[in-house]
Amino acid sequence: MLTKNNTIYDVVIIGGLGHVGLPLGIAFAEKGLKVCLYDIDKNNGEMVKKGQMPFIEYGAQEILEKVLKAEKLFISFDTKDISKSKYVIVTIGTPVDEHLTPRTRAFLEFFESIREYLTSSQIIIVRSTVYPNTCEQLLRMLSNGKSWHIAYCPERITQGYAIKELRELPQVIAGLSDHAINSAAALFSLIAPKIIKTSMGEAELVKLFSNAWRYIQFSMANQFYMISHKFGVDYERVRWAMKEGYERAANLPSAGFAAGPCLLKDTMQLAAFDVNNFLLGHAAMMVNEGLPNFIVENLKKRYDLSEKKVGILGMAFKADIDDTRDSLSYKLGKILRFNGAQVYYSDEFAKNPTFISKEKLIENSDVIIVAIPHSNYKGIVIPESKEVVDLWGIVKGGKRELPQGYIASEYTSVNFFNSAFSQTVRINKPLKNKKFLR
């Protein structure tokens, strides 16, 4: 335990019931620290108190039950509890506004709202993704003649796999005082295999560059997919040929929706920081956000969508989680409805009263779009009478919406691991003289 100087907790996590804060709190509590999760989300709070994870986080449920029983994890809705810990970790969201520019002022105003519960003896750790120089602004705002200890320790986890990755990924540490840096390093060394100390500016760019890099990688795959489609070639076969025995292409992803609450947002934060000169970032946004339009436009070339029923399998923003925030599946659905289609939604993990089962969706739909490659979709057999748009290559049967002039193929399963999509794709072995349209 780290508690001292009349503090009750070792760590208070602000935003502690969210996708970043809750796994982190559970991880620290598992190491024996007394952790307080402060939040305003009472629904999630009541679930956690009962030992129930409010969202999918693989490996967390068993640990949550254990740390609650050991009285190492506590839930609070009282702002006063922020003052009762040596470490204060901030994990609140940092969205961009309607113009895709950072809302830095809102982040600083949040600190103004809790200022009376913070003390200069605490170690304040910002874990939220922030616009560069935000921590320096925070220090100036708090100072008032006192020495404050502010550290920046960005999270780089994949949602749904935080418990695993907190144990495996190095933790980047930066701070505005030696005491802040060393204290944050001491705390995170309890759960991270390696500590990487950097300057504040370096740490801020590490996080933004990491997400922008991934977002751009996915846009390259999506652009390649679109080019292949127009040329009458299957992108997955091209990708397989590129990767096979050729390590320099080993990280080329599959095509697919690149969505969620972080990648686009952080890419746009970086674009704003570069005074909108980040041309690659803007181009990536156009490609990734344009993929739903590309799918619909290709369907329109073949059908009058006002006469079609279209089912979308997968409404979460990525595979095997239940988070639908900023999912491109909804954008796809809106575009289809705008073009007159009747649209059905289904998901294996996300819950919504408007969703229907995958079986009913397949039965009701003329066209089935596999938007997200949930593992439960692998091997689903679609009736041959149904049109299928399957970027991931994980379902069987149906009429394949393949490029015009494409050579019909015998499918063979090949496993590729992609950290963003976690999928199985099918590689095509061409058969002679059999053509069909995509």
Short mmCIF file of C-alpha atoms in Angstrom, two decimals:
data_model
loop_
_atom_site.label_atom_id
_atom_site.label_comp_id
_atom_site.label_asym_id
_atom_site.label_seq_id
_atom_site.Cartn_x
_atom_site.Cartn_y
_atom_site.Cartn_z
CA MET A 1 0.00 0.00 0.00
CA LEU A 2 1.08 3.54 -0.74
CA THR A 3 -1.35 5.47 1.47
CA LYS A 4 0.08 8.05 3.85
CA ASN A 5 -0.50 11.54 5.21
CA ASN A 6 -4.06 10.71 6.31
CA THR A 7 -5.14 9.60 2.85
CA ILE A 8 -7.65 6.76 2.62
CA TYR A 9 -6.83 5.45 -0.85
CA ASP A 10 -3.68 4.81 -2.79
CA VAL A 11 -5.27 5.81 -6.08
CA VAL A 12 -8.37 7.72 -7.11
CA ILE A 13 -9.32 7.34 -10.77
CA ILE A 14 -11.53 10.08 -12.19
CA GLY A 15 -13.71 8.57 -14.89
CA GLY A 16 -13.08 5.31 -13.12
CA LEU A 17 -16.11 3.46 -14.46
CA GLY A 18 -15.26 3.94 -18.14
CA HIS A 19 -13.42 1.80 -20.66
CA VAL A 20 -10.02 3.24 -19.66
CA GLY A 21 -10.46 3.86 -15.95
CA LEU A 22 -12.17 0.67 -14.82
CA PRO A 23 -9.63 -1.86 -16.19
CA LEU A 24 -6.82 0.30 -14.83
CA GLY A 25 -8.41 0.45 -11.40
CA ILE A 26 -8.95 -3.31 -11.36
CA ALA A 27 -5.30 -3.87 -12.35
CA PHE A 28 -3.99 -1.67 -9.52
CA ALA A 29 -6.39 -3.23 -7.00
CA GLU A 30 -5.18 -6.68 -8.01
CA LYS A 31 -1.68 -5.55 -6.95
CA GLY A 32 -2.97 -4.76 -3.47
CA LEU A 33 -3.58 -1.01 -3.77
CA LYS A 34 -6.71 0.59 -2.37
CA VAL A 35 -8.38 2.10 -5.41
CA CYS A 36 -11.34 4.48 -5.53
CA LEU A 37 -13.21 4.75 -8.82
CA TYR A 38 -14.83 8.17 -8.97
CA ASP A 39 -17.46 8.72 -11.65
CA ILE A 40 -20.90 10.20 -12.26
CA ASP A 41 -22.26 7.11 -14.04
CA LYS A 42 -24.44 5.59 -11.35
CA ASN A 43 -25.72 2.77 -13.55
CA ASN A 44 -22.22 1.48 -14.18
CA GLY A 45 -21.35 2.11 -10.54
CA GLU A 46 -24.17 -0.05 -9.23
CA MET A 47 -23.21 -2.86 -11.60
CA VAL A 48 -19.56 -2.74 -10.52
CA LYS A 49 -20.55 -2.74 -6.84
CA LYS A 50 -22.42 -5.98 -7.51
CA GLY A 51 -19.35 -7.47 -9.17
CA GLN A 52 -20.63 -7.13 -12.73
CA MET A 53 -18.60 -5.61 -15.56
CA PRO A 54 -20.74 -2.99 -17.35
CA PHE A 55 -19.07 -3.69 -20.69
CA ILE A 56 -16.95 -6.36 -22.34
CA GLU A 57 -13.40 -6.42 -21.00
CA TYR A 58 -11.82 -9.83 -21.40
CA GLY A 59 -10.23 -11.16 -18.21
CA ALA A 60 -11.69 -8.45 -15.96
CA GLN A 61 -14.75 -10.14 -14.46
CA GLU A 62 -12.91 -12.64 -12.27
CA ILE A 63 -10.42 -10.03 -11.03
CA LEU A 64 -13.24 -7.58 -10.28
CA GLU A 65 -14.97 -10.11 -8.05
CA LYS A 66 -11.69 -10.86 -6.28
CA VAL A 67 -10.69 -7.25 -5.54
CA LEU A 68 -14.18 -6.34 -4.34
CA LYS A 69 -14.12 -9.28 -1.94
CA ALA A 70 -10.67 -8.22 -0.73
CA GLU A 71 -11.98 -4.66 -0.20
CA LYS A 72 -9.38 -3.14 -2.48
CA LEU A 73 -11.79 -1.50 -4.93
CA PHE A 74 -14.31 1.18 -4.03
CA ILE A 75 -16.89 3.18 -5.99
CA SER A 76 -17.61 6.85 -5.28
CA PHE A 77 -19.95 9.48 -6.68
CA ASP A 78 -18.74 12.07 -4.16
CA THR A 79 -16.26 14.62 -5.51
CA LYS A 80 -14.77 15.04 -2.04
CA ASP A 81 -13.17 11.60 -2.32
CA ILE A 82 -10.75 13.00 -4.91
CA SER A 83 -8.82 14.62 -2.06
CA LYS A 84 -8.38 11.32 -0.19
CA SER A 85 -5.59 9.78 -2.26
CA LYS A 86 -1.91 10.29 -3.01
CA TYR A 87 -2.43 9.60 -6.73
CA VAL A 88 -5.19 11.14 -8.82
CA ILE A 89 -5.47 9.60 -12.30
CA VAL A 90 -7.67 11.37 -14.84
CA THR A 91 -9.22 9.20 -17.57
CA ILE A 92 -12.08 11.39 -18.80
CA GLY A 93 -12.82 11.55 -22.52
CA THR A 94 -11.36 14.34 -24.63
CA PRO A 95 -13.62 14.61 -27.68
CA VAL A 96 -13.28 16.95 -30.61
CA ASP A 97 -16.07 19.40 -31.45
CA GLU A 98 -18.38 19.48 -34.46
CA HIS A 99 -15.54 21.05 -36.47
CA LEU A 100 -13.14 18.21 -35.53
CA THR A 101 -11.02 20.54 -33.40
CA PRO A 102 -9.89 19.68 -29.84
CA ARG A 103 -12.03 20.77 -26.89
CA THR A 104 -9.06 21.68 -24.70
CA ARG A 105 -11.01 24.35 -22.84
CA ALA A 106 -13.58 21.80 -21.68
CA PHE A 107 -10.78 19.61 -20.29
CA LEU A 108 -9.29 22.51 -18.33
CA GLU A 109 -12.71 23.62 -17.14
CA PHE A 110 -13.24 20.16 -15.70
CA PHE A 111 -10.13 20.66 -13.55
CA GLU A 112 -11.49 24.03 -12.49
CA SER A 113 -14.63 22.25 -11.29
CA ILE A 114 -12.66 19.87 -9.03
CA ARG A 115 -9.85 22.27 -8.10
CA GLU A 116 -10.94 22.64 -4.48
CA TYR A 117 -10.49 18.88 -3.99
CA LEU A 118 -6.95 18.77 -5.37
CA THR A 119 -3.83 19.45 -3.32
CA SER A 120 -0.26 20.24 -4.31
CA SER A 121 0.93 17.19 -2.37
CA GLN A 122 -0.89 14.84 -4.74
CA ILE A 123 0.50 13.30 -7.91
CA ILE A 124 -1.91 14.22 -10.69
CA ILE A 125 -1.63 11.79 -13.59
CA VAL A 126 -3.31 12.66 -16.87
CA ARG A 127 -4.10 9.47 -18.78
CA SER A 128 -6.59 11.00 -21.19
CA THR A 129 -5.40 11.75 -24.70
CA VAL A 130 -4.65 15.47 -24.75
CA TYR A 131 -3.77 18.14 -27.27
CA PRO A 132 -0.05 19.02 -27.03
CA ASN A 133 0.79 21.56 -24.30
CA THR A 134 -2.43 20.84 -22.39
CA CYS A 135 -0.54 19.61 -19.31
CA GLU A 136 1.52 22.81 -19.23
CA GLN A 137 -1.70 24.83 -19.39
CA LEU A 138 -3.08 22.75 -16.55
CA LEU A 139 0.00 23.45 -14.44
CA ARG A 140 -0.29 27.20 -15.02
CA MET A 141 -3.96 27.10 -14.11
CA LEU A 142 -3.38 25.23 -10.84
CA SER A 143 -0.13 26.85 -9.71
CA ASN A 144 -1.19 29.86 -7.64
CA GLY A 145 2.30 30.07 -6.15
CA LYS A 146 2.48 26.36 -5.27
CA SER A 147 4.47 23.51 -6.78
CA TRP A 148 2.17 20.97 -8.37
CA HIS A 149 3.20 17.54 -9.61
CA ILE A 150 1.62 16.64 -12.93
CA ALA A 151 2.50 13.56 -14.97
CA TYR A 152 1.28 12.37 -18.33
CA CYS A 153 0.96 8.61 -18.76
CA PRO A 154 -0.99 7.92 -21.97
CA GLU A 155 -2.97 4.72 -22.36
CA ARG A 156 -2.36 2.68 -25.50
CA ILE A 157 -4.62 -0.28 -24.89
CA THR A 158 -6.95 -1.99 -27.34
CA GLN A 159 -10.50 -1.77 -26.06
CA GLY A 160 -11.69 -5.09 -24.69
CA TYR A 161 -8.14 -6.30 -24.03
CA ALA A 162 -6.93 -3.75 -21.48
CA ILE A 163 -6.25 -6.23 -18.68
CA LYS A 164 -3.96 -8.24 -20.93
CA GLU A 165 -2.21 -5.25 -22.48
CA LEU A 166 -1.65 -3.37 -19.22
CA ARG A 167 0.55 -6.32 -18.25
CA GLU A 168 2.32 -6.53 -21.61
CA LEU A 169 2.80 -3.01 -23.01
CA PRO A 170 5.52 -0.59 -21.88
CA GLN A 171 4.18 2.50 -20.12
CA VAL A 172 5.31 5.89 -21.38
CA ILE A 173 5.88 8.33 -18.50
CA ALA A 174 6.38 12.09 -18.67
CA GLY A 175 6.01 14.81 -16.08
CA LEU A 176 6.47 18.46 -15.26
CA SER A 177 8.67 17.73 -12.24
CA ASP A 178 11.15 15.02 -11.32
CA HIS A 179 8.93 14.08 -8.39
CA ALA A 180 5.95 13.64 -10.71
CA ILE A 181 7.95 11.49 -13.14
CA ASN A 182 9.48 9.26 -10.48
CA SER A 183 6.22 8.87 -8.56
CA ALA A 184 4.25 7.97 -11.68
CA ALA A 185 6.96 5.51 -12.70
CA ALA A 186 6.84 3.88 -9.26
CA LEU A 187 3.07 3.46 -9.54
CA PHE A 188 2.94 2.06 -13.05
CA SER A 189 5.89 -0.23 -12.50
CA LEU A 190 3.49 -2.28 -10.36
CA ILE A 191 1.57 -3.35 -13.46
CA ALA A 192 3.69 -2.54 -16.55
CA PRO A 193 6.65 -4.68 -17.69
CA LYS A 194 8.71 -1.64 -18.69
CA ILE A 195 8.74 2.11 -18.05
CA ILE A 196 9.76 4.51 -20.81
CA LYS A 197 10.53 8.03 -19.58
CA THR A 198 10.21 10.84 -22.10
CA SER A 199 9.74 14.58 -22.21
CA MET A 200 6.18 15.88 -21.98
CA GLY A 201 6.07 16.82 -25.66
CA GLU A 202 7.40 13.43 -26.69
CA ALA A 203 4.77 11.62 -24.63
CA GLU A 204 1.94 13.73 -26.02
CA LEU A 205 3.03 12.97 -29.57
CA VAL A 206 3.59 9.28 -28.81
CA LYS A 207 -0.14 8.91 -28.17
CA LEU A 208 -1.32 11.01 -31.10
CA PHE A 209 1.18 9.48 -33.51
CA SER A 210 0.24 5.94 -32.38
CA ASN A 211 -3.44 6.38 -33.16
CA ALA A 212 -2.87 8.39 -36.34
CA TRP A 213 -0.42 5.75 -37.58
CA ARG A 214 -2.97 2.97 -37.10
CA TYR A 215 -5.73 5.05 -38.69
CA ILE A 216 -3.57 5.75 -41.74
CA GLN A 217 -2.61 2.07 -42.04
CA PHE A 218 -6.28 1.10 -42.13
CA SER A 219 -6.99 3.79 -44.71
CA MET A 220 -4.27 2.34 -46.95
CA ALA A 221 -5.94 -1.07 -46.78
CA ASN A 222 -9.32 0.47 -47.55
CA GLN A 223 -7.93 2.47 -50.46
CA PHE A 224 -6.24 -0.65 -51.82
CA TYR A 225 -9.56 -2.50 -51.49
CA MET A 226 -11.37 0.19 -53.49
CA ILE A 227 -8.70 0.22 -56.20
CA SER A 228 -8.76 -3.59 -56.42
CA HIS A 229 -12.54 -3.60 -56.66
CA LYS A 230 -12.54 -1.09 -59.52
CA PHE A 231 -9.87 -3.12 -61.33
CA GLY A 232 -11.83 -6.37 -61.00
CA VAL A 233 -9.42 -7.96 -58.52
CA ASP A 234 -9.99 -9.40 -55.04
CA TYR A 235 -7.99 -7.32 -52.54
CA GLU A 236 -7.66 -10.21 -50.08
CA ARG A 237 -5.93 -12.31 -52.72
CA VAL A 238 -3.59 -9.40 -53.49
CA ARG A 239 -2.91 -8.96 -49.78
CA TRP A 240 -2.16 -12.65 -49.33
CA ALA A 241 0.27 -12.64 -52.27
CA MET A 242 1.99 -9.53 -50.89
CA LYS A 243 2.39 -10.96 -47.39
CA GLU A 244 3.32 -14.54 -48.26
CA GLY A 245 7.01 -14.90 -47.40
CA TYR A 246 7.50 -11.13 -47.67
CA GLU A 247 8.03 -9.68 -44.20
CA ARG A 248 8.06 -6.07 -45.37
CA ALA A 249 4.34 -6.35 -46.11
CA ALA A 250 3.51 -8.42 -43.04
CA ASN A 251 1.55 -5.65 -41.30
CA LEU A 252 -0.79 -4.80 -44.17
CA PRO A 253 -4.32 -4.97 -42.70
CA SER A 254 -7.50 -6.25 -44.23
CA ALA A 255 -10.00 -3.73 -45.51
CA GLY A 256 -12.79 -2.84 -43.11
CA PHE A 257 -14.41 -0.15 -41.02
CA ALA A 258 -11.86 1.90 -39.02
CA ALA A 259 -14.05 3.50 -36.40
CA GLY A 260 -14.58 4.02 -32.68
CA PRO A 261 -14.06 6.91 -30.29
CA CYS A 262 -10.28 7.29 -30.61
CA LEU A 263 -8.58 6.80 -33.97
CA LEU A 264 -10.33 9.48 -36.02
CA LYS A 265 -10.57 11.85 -33.07
CA ASP A 266 -6.86 11.68 -32.28
CA THR A 267 -5.91 11.94 -35.94
CA MET A 268 -7.91 15.17 -36.12
CA GLN A 269 -6.30 16.45 -32.91
CA LEU A 270 -2.94 15.95 -34.57
CA ALA A 271 -4.20 17.70 -37.71
CA ALA A 272 -5.31 20.68 -35.64
CA PHE A 273 -1.93 20.79 -33.89
CA ASP A 274 -0.21 20.85 -37.29
CA VAL A 275 -2.42 23.80 -38.31
CA ASN A 276 -4.34 21.53 -40.71
CA ASN A 277 -1.21 20.63 -42.68
CA PHE A 278 -1.50 16.95 -41.76
CA LEU A 279 -2.50 15.92 -45.26
CA LEU A 280 -2.11 12.19 -44.65
CA GLY A 281 -4.50 12.40 -41.70
CA HIS A 282 -7.17 14.21 -43.68
CA ALA A 283 -6.77 11.82 -46.60
CA ALA A 284 -7.12 8.85 -44.23
CA MET A 285 -10.34 10.33 -42.87
CA MET A 286 -11.77 10.73 -46.37
CA VAL A 287 -10.97 7.11 -47.23
CA ASN A 288 -12.10 5.48 -43.98
CA GLU A 289 -15.24 7.57 -43.59
CA GLY A 290 -15.99 7.04 -47.28
CA LEU A 291 -16.02 3.24 -47.16
CA PRO A 292 -19.76 3.00 -46.30
CA ASN A 293 -20.51 5.23 -49.31
CA PHE A 294 -18.32 3.05 -51.51
CA ILE A 295 -20.26 -0.06 -50.48
CA VAL A 296 -23.63 1.57 -51.13
CA GLU A 297 -22.59 3.06 -54.47
CA ASN A 298 -21.54 -0.37 -55.71
CA LEU A 299 -24.85 -1.87 -54.61
CA LYS A 300 -26.70 0.94 -56.41
CA LYS A 301 -25.02 -0.03 -59.67
CA ARG A 302 -26.77 -3.38 -59.47
CA TYR A 303 -30.02 -2.77 -57.62
CA ASP A 304 -32.77 -0.30 -57.01
CA LEU A 305 -32.22 -0.13 -53.25
CA SER A 306 -35.73 1.16 -52.68
CA GLU A 307 -36.88 -2.35 -53.57
CA LYS A 308 -34.36 -4.13 -51.32
CA LYS A 309 -34.17 -5.20 -47.72
CA VAL A 310 -30.60 -4.89 -46.45
CA GLY A 311 -29.29 -6.46 -43.25
CA ILE A 312 -26.16 -5.24 -41.46
CA LEU A 313 -24.35 -7.83 -39.33
CA GLY A 314 -22.25 -6.09 -36.67
CA MET A 315 -23.08 -2.73 -35.08
CA ALA A 316 -20.19 -2.43 -32.59
CA PHE A 317 -17.25 -0.41 -33.86
CA LYS A 318 -14.99 -3.46 -33.95
CA ALA A 319 -15.04 -7.21 -33.45
CA ASP A 320 -16.12 -9.00 -30.27
CA ILE A 321 -16.93 -5.95 -28.14
CA ASP A 322 -20.23 -4.27 -27.24
CA ASP A 323 -19.27 -0.61 -27.79
CA THR A 324 -21.15 1.10 -30.62
CA ARG A 325 -19.63 4.57 -30.19
CA ASP A 326 -18.83 6.13 -33.58
CA SER A 327 -19.50 2.84 -35.34
CA LEU A 328 -19.53 3.20 -39.12
CA SER A 329 -22.24 0.55 -39.29
CA TYR A 330 -24.74 3.24 -38.34
CA LYS A 331 -23.43 5.54 -41.06
CA LEU A 332 -23.81 2.68 -43.53
CA GLY A 333 -27.39 2.16 -42.37
CA LYS A 334 -28.26 5.84 -42.77
CA ILE A 335 -26.89 5.94 -46.32
CA LEU A 336 -28.85 2.81 -47.22
CA ARG A 337 -32.06 4.28 -45.81
CA PHE A 338 -31.42 7.56 -47.64
CA ASN A 339 -31.39 5.50 -50.83
CA GLY A 340 -34.71 3.90 -49.95
CA ALA A 341 -33.60 0.54 -48.57
CA GLN A 342 -35.31 -1.13 -45.65
CA VAL A 343 -32.49 -1.79 -43.18
CA TYR A 344 -32.14 -4.36 -40.39
CA TYR A 345 -29.47 -4.32 -37.68
CA SER A 346 -27.99 -7.19 -35.68
CA ASP A 347 -25.08 -7.60 -33.29
CA GLU A 348 -23.75 -10.44 -31.17
CA PHE A 349 -22.56 -8.25 -28.27
CA ALA A 350 -24.10 -4.77 -28.41
CA LYS A 351 -27.68 -4.56 -27.18
CA ASN A 352 -30.44 -2.41 -28.63
CA PRO A 353 -34.19 -3.02 -28.73
CA THR A 354 -34.18 -2.33 -32.48
CA PHE A 355 -31.66 -5.11 -33.21
CA ILE A 356 -32.84 -8.51 -34.41
CA SER A 357 -31.12 -11.89 -34.30
CA LYS A 358 -28.66 -12.77 -37.03
CA GLU A 359 -30.90 -15.65 -38.06
CA LYS A 360 -33.91 -13.39 -38.52
CA LEU A 361 -31.80 -10.78 -40.30
CA ILE A 362 -30.52 -13.36 -42.80
CA GLU A 363 -34.06 -14.64 -43.34
CA ASN A 364 -35.56 -11.17 -43.89
CA SER A 365 -32.82 -9.56 -46.01
CA ASP A 366 -32.16 -9.58 -49.74
CA VAL A 367 -28.66 -8.19 -49.23
CA ILE A 368 -26.49 -9.01 -46.21
CA ILE A 369 -23.52 -6.83 -45.32
CA VAL A 370 -20.97 -8.20 -42.86
CA ALA A 371 -19.86 -4.90 -41.33
CA ILE A 372 -17.92 -6.22 -38.32
CA PRO A 373 -16.15 -9.61 -38.10
CA HIS A 374 -17.50 -10.89 -34.79
CA SER A 375 -16.10 -14.35 -34.14
CA ASN A 376 -19.67 -15.70 -33.89
CA TYR A 377 -20.15 -14.89 -37.56
CA LYS A 378 -17.37 -17.17 -38.73
CA GLY A 379 -18.76 -20.05 -40.70
CA ILE A 380 -22.33 -18.72 -40.92
CA VAL A 381 -23.92 -20.19 -44.03
CA ILE A 382 -25.88 -17.67 -46.11
CA PRO A 383 -28.49 -19.03 -48.55
CA GLU A 384 -27.31 -18.89 -52.15
CA SER A 385 -30.27 -16.66 -53.05
CA LYS A 386 -28.96 -13.86 -50.81
CA GLU A 387 -26.50 -11.19 -51.94
CA VAL A 388 -23.48 -10.94 -49.61
CA VAL A 389 -21.05 -8.07 -49.09
CA ASP A 390 -18.33 -9.52 -46.86
CA LEU A 391 -15.11 -7.50 -46.70
CA TRP A 392 -13.76 -9.89 -44.08
CA GLY A 393 -14.43 -13.19 -45.83
CA ILE A 394 -15.84 -14.91 -42.75
CA VAL A 395 -19.30 -16.15 -43.80
CA LYS A 396 -20.12 -18.90 -46.25
CA GLY A 397 -22.57 -19.11 -49.11
CA GLY A 398 -24.62 -16.36 -50.67
CA LYS A 399 -24.06 -14.57 -53.96
CA ARG A 400 -20.71 -12.85 -53.63
CA GLU A 401 -20.61 -9.14 -54.41
CA LEU A 402 -17.19 -9.40 -56.12
CA PRO A 403 -15.48 -7.15 -58.68
CA GLN A 404 -16.77 -7.20 -62.23
CA GLY A 405 -14.71 -9.62 -64.28
CA TYR A 406 -13.43 -11.44 -61.19
CA ILE A 407 -12.51 -15.10 -61.64
CA ALA A 408 -14.64 -17.39 -59.47
CA SER A 409 -12.66 -19.05 -56.71
CA GLU A 410 -12.38 -22.05 -54.49
CA TYR A 411 -12.04 -20.73 -50.95
CA THR A 412 -9.45 -21.92 -48.48
CA SER A 413 -9.33 -20.67 -44.90
CA VAL A 414 -6.13 -18.96 -43.81
CA ASN A 415 -5.70 -17.27 -40.44
CA PHE A 416 -4.22 -13.79 -40.23
CA PHE A 417 -4.04 -11.86 -36.97
CA ASN A 418 -4.74 -8.16 -37.10
CA SER A 419 -4.75 -6.26 -33.79
CA ALA A 420 -7.55 -3.98 -34.92
CA PHE A 421 -9.92 -6.51 -36.41
CA SER A 422 -8.92 -9.99 -35.10
CA GLN A 423 -10.19 -11.91 -38.06
CA THR A 424 -9.99 -14.94 -40.31
CA VAL A 425 -9.90 -14.23 -44.04
CA ARG A 426 -10.30 -16.57 -46.98
CA ILE A 427 -7.75 -16.83 -49.72
CA ASN A 428 -8.90 -17.55 -53.24
CA LYS A 429 -7.63 -20.25 -55.57
CA PRO A 430 -8.77 -19.23 -59.09
CA LEU A 431 -10.87 -21.60 -61.17
CA LYS A 432 -10.74 -21.25 -64.93
CA ASN A 433 -13.43 -19.68 -67.11
CA LYS A 434 -15.95 -18.88 -64.38
CA LYS A 435 -16.80 -15.22 -63.97
CA PHE A 436 -19.36 -13.51 -61.83
CA LEU A 437 -20.10 -9.96 -60.82
CA ARG A 438 -19.44 -8.23 -57.59
#
